[in-house]
Short mmCIF file of C-alpha atoms in Angstrom, two decimals:
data_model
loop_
_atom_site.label_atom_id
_atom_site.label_comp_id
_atom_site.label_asym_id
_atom_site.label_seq_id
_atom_site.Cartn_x
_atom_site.Cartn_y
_atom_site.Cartn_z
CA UNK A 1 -152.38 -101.08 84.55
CA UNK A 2 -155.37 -102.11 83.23
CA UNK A 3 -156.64 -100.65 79.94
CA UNK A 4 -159.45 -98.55 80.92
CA UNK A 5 -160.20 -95.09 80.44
CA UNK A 6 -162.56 -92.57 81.38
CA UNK A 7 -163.89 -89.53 80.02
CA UNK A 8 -164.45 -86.48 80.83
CA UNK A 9 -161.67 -86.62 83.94
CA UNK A 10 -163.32 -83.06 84.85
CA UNK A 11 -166.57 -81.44 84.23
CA UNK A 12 -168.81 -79.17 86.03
CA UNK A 13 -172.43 -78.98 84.82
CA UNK A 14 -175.47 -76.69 86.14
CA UNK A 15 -178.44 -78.52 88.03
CA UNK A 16 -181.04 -79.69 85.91
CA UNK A 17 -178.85 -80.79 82.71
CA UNK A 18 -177.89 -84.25 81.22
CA UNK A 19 -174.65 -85.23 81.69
CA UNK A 20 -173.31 -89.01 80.54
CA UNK A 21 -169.84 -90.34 81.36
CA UNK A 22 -167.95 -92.55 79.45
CA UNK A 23 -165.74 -95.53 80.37
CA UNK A 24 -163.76 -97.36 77.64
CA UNK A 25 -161.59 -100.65 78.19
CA UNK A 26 -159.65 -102.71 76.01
CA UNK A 27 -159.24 -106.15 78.11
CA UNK A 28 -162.61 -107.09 76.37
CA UNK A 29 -163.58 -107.98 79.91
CA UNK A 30 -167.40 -108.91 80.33
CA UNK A 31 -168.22 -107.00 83.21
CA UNK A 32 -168.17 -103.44 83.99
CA UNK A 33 -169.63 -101.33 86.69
CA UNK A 34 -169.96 -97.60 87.90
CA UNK A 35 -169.40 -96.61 91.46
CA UNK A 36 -169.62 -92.94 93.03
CA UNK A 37 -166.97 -92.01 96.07
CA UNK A 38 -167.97 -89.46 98.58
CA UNK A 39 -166.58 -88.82 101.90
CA UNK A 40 -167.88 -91.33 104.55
CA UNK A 41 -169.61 -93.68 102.11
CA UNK A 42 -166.59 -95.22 100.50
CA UNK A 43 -167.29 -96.30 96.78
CA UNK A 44 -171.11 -97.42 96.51
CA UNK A 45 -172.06 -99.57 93.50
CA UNK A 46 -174.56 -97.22 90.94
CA UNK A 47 -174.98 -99.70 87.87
CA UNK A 48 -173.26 -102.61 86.53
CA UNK A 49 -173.23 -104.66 83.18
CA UNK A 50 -172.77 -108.38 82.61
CA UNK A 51 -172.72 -108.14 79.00
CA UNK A 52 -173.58 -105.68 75.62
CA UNK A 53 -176.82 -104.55 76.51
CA UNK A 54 -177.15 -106.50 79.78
CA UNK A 55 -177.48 -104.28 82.94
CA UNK A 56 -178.52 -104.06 86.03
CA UNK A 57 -179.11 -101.79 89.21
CA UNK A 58 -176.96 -101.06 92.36
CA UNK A 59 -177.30 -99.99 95.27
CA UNK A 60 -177.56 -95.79 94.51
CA UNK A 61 -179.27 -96.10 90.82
CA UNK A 62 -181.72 -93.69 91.29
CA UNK A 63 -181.29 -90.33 89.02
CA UNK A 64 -178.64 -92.63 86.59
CA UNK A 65 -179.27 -94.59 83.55
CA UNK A 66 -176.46 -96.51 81.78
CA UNK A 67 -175.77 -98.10 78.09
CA UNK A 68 -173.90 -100.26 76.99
CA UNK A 69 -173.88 -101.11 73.00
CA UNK A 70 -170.50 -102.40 72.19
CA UNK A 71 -168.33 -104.55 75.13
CA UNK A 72 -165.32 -101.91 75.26
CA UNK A 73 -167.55 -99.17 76.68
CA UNK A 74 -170.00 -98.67 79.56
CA UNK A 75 -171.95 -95.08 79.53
CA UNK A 76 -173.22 -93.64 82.58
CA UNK A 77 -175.95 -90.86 82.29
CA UNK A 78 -177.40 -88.41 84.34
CA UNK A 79 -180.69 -87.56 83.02
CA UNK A 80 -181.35 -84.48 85.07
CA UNK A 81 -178.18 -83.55 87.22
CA UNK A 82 -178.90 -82.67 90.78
CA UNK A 83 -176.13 -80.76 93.45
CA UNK A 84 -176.18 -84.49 95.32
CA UNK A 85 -174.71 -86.44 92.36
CA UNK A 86 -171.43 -83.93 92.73
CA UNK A 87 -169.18 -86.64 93.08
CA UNK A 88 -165.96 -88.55 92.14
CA UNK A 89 -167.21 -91.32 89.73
CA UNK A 90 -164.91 -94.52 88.92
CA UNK A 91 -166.13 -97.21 86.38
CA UNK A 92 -164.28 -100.41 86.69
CA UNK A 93 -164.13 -104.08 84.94
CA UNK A 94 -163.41 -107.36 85.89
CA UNK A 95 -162.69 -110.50 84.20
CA UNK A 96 -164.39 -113.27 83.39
CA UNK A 97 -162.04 -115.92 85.36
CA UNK A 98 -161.01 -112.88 87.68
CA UNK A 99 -162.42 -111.45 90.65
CA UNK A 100 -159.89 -108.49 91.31
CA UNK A 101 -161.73 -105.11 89.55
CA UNK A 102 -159.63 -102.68 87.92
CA UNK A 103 -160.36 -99.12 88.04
CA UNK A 104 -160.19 -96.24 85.70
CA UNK A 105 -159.00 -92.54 86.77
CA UNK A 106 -162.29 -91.82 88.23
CA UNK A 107 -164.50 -88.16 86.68
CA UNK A 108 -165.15 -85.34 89.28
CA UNK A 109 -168.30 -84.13 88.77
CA UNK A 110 -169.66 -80.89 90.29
CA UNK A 111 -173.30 -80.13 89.99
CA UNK A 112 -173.58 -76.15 90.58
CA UNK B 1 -177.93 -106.47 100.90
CA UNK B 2 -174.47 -106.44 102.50
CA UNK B 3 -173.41 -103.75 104.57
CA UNK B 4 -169.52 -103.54 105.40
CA UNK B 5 -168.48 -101.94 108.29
CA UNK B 6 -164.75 -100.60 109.17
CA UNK B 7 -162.72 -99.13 111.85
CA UNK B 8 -160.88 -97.42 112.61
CA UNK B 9 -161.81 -94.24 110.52
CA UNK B 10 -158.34 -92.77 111.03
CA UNK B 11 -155.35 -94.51 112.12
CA UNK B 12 -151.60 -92.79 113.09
CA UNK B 13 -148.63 -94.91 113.33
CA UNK B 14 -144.84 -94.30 113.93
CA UNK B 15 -142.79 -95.93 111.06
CA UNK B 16 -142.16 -99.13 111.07
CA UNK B 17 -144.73 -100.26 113.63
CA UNK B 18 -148.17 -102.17 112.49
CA UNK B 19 -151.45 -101.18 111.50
CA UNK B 20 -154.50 -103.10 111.51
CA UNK B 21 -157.24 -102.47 110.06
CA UNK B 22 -160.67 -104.17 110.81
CA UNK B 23 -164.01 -104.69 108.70
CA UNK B 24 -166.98 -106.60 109.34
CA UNK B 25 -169.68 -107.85 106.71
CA UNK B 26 -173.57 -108.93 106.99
CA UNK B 27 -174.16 -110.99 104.16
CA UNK B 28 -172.78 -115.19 104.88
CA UNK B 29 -172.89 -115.56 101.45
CA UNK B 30 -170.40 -113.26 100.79
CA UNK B 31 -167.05 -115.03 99.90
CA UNK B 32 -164.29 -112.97 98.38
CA UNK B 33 -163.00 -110.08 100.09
CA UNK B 34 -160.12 -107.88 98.16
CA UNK B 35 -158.53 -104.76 100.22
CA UNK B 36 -158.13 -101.56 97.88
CA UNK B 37 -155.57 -98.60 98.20
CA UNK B 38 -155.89 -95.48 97.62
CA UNK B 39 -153.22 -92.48 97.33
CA UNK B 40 -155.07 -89.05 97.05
CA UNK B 41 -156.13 -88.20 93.33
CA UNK B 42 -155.62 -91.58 92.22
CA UNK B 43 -157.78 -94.86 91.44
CA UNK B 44 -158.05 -97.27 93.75
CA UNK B 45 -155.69 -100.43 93.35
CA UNK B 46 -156.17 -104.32 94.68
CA UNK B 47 -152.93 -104.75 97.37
CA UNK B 48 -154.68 -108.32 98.89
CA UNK B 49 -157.93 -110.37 98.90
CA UNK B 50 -159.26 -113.70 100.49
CA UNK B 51 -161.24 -116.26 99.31
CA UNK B 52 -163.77 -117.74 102.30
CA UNK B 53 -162.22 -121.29 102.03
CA UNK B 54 -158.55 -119.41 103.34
CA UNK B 55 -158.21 -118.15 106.65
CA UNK B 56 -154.77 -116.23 106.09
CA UNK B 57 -153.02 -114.85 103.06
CA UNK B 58 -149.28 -113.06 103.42
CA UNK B 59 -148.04 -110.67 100.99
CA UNK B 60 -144.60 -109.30 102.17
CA UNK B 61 -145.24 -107.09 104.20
CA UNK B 62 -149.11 -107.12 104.06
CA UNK B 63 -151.78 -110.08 105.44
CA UNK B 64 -155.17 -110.51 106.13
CA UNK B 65 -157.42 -112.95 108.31
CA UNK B 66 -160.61 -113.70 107.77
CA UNK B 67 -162.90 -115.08 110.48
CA UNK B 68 -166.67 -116.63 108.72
CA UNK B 69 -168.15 -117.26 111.98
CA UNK B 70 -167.37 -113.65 113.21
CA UNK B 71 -167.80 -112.28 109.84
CA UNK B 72 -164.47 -109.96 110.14
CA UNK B 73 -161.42 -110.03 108.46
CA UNK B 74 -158.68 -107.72 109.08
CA UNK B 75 -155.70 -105.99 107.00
CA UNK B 76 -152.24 -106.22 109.00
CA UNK B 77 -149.47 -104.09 107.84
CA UNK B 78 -145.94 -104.75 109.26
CA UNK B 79 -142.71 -102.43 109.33
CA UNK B 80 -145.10 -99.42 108.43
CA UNK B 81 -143.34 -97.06 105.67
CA UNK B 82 -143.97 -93.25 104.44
CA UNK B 83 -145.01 -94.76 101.08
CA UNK B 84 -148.14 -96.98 103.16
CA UNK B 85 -149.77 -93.76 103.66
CA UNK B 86 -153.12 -93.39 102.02
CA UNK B 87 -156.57 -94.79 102.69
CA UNK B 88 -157.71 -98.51 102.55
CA UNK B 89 -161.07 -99.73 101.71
CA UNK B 90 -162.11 -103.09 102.68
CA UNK B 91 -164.77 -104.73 100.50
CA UNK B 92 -167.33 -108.02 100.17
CA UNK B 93 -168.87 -109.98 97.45
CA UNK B 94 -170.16 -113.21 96.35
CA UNK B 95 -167.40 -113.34 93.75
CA UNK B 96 -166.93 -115.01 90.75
CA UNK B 97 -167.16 -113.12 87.67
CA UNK B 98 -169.70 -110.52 88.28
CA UNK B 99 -167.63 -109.22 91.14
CA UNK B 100 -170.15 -106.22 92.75
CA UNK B 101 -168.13 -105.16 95.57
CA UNK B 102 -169.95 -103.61 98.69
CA UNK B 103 -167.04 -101.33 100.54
CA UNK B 104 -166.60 -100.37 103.67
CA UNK B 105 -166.33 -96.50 104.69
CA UNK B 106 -162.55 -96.34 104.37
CA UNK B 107 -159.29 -95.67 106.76
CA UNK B 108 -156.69 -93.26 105.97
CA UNK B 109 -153.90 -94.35 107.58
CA UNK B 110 -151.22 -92.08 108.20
CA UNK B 111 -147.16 -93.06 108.69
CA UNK B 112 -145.00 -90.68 110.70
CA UNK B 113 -141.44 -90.31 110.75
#
């Protein structure tokens, strides 16, 4: 597998808190991207990064914020959690010569 | 954007007979199409993809078509096993290295003895 990691694998946070999740890789692979996975929606893309500090939106962005300050990790935040962002979130990277995205664990989030 | 349709939803086969699995996609500029397992609790994992400029690609047991006038391409799984249970996601993208991957809604497929 893929080195890539994600942290917390678990956490359940009240409504109206910040909450950031953290993806770490060691493929020192340039891009990196967050999806959420809820039932009937598949995996939708949230944010993605093409580079340290380089980001851009998805398709479900709204509420999340990301960072990304050294190339191994990729943070995803949640500025104000809300009960529709419970969720299973996977980040995943792919390659520059690749096109095949590797996955981490995924985090289950639950917004109370 | 792209929007990636799939059917069927659910899908029951005896072991050892064939499942296929269909997806369509919006976007003609879309040109790499990978097919993604996934076993409940776990990540997702790559089994096949397609390139636009390939019509077919075999993998043992496993192949998929792809049809760019129709926009469809399709998952075939032969001599079904307990072990293929789990649900497939079909996804689109213009490739290369940023690889943003619009899926599909997912199948869980389901092998009986």
């Amino acid at each position: 597998d893929a080195g890539i990691t994600q942290s917390p694998r678990h956490k359940v946070t009240e409504t109206g808190t910040p909450v950031t999740l953290r993806c770490h890789q060691t493929e020192n692979h340039r891009y990196m991207y967050w999806y959420r996975q809820d039932p009937g929606h598949g995996l939708r893309l949230i944010h993605y990064s093409y580079g340290v500090k380089d980001t851009d939106k998805g398709e479900v962005s709204d509420g999340y914020s990301v960072s990304r300050s050294k190339t191994e990790d990729f943070l995803l935040t949640l500025e104000s959690a809300t009960s529709s962002q419970t969720s299973v979130y996977f980040c995943a990277i792919t390659g520059e010569a690749s096109t095949e995205a590797f996955f981490g664990q995924g985090t289950r989030l639950t917004v109370v | 954007g792209e929007n990636v349709e799939q059917h069927p939803s659910t899908l029951s086969v005896q072991e050892g007979d064939s499942a296929v699995i269909k997806c369509t996609y919006s976007d003609s500029a879309s040109n790499y199409f990978p097919w993604y397992k996934q076993e409940l609790g776990k990540r997702p994992q790559l089994i096949i993809d397609i390139r636009s400029n390939v019509g077919e690609k075999k993998d043992q047991r496993i192949a998929v078509t792809l049809n760019k006038t129709a926009k469809h391409f399709s998952l075939h799984i032969t001599e079904t096993q307990p072990e293929d249970s789990a649900v497939y996601f079909c996804a689109a993208s213009i490739g290369g290295g940023g690889n943003k991957l619009t899926f599909g809604t997912g199948t869980q497929l389901k092998v009986e003895l």
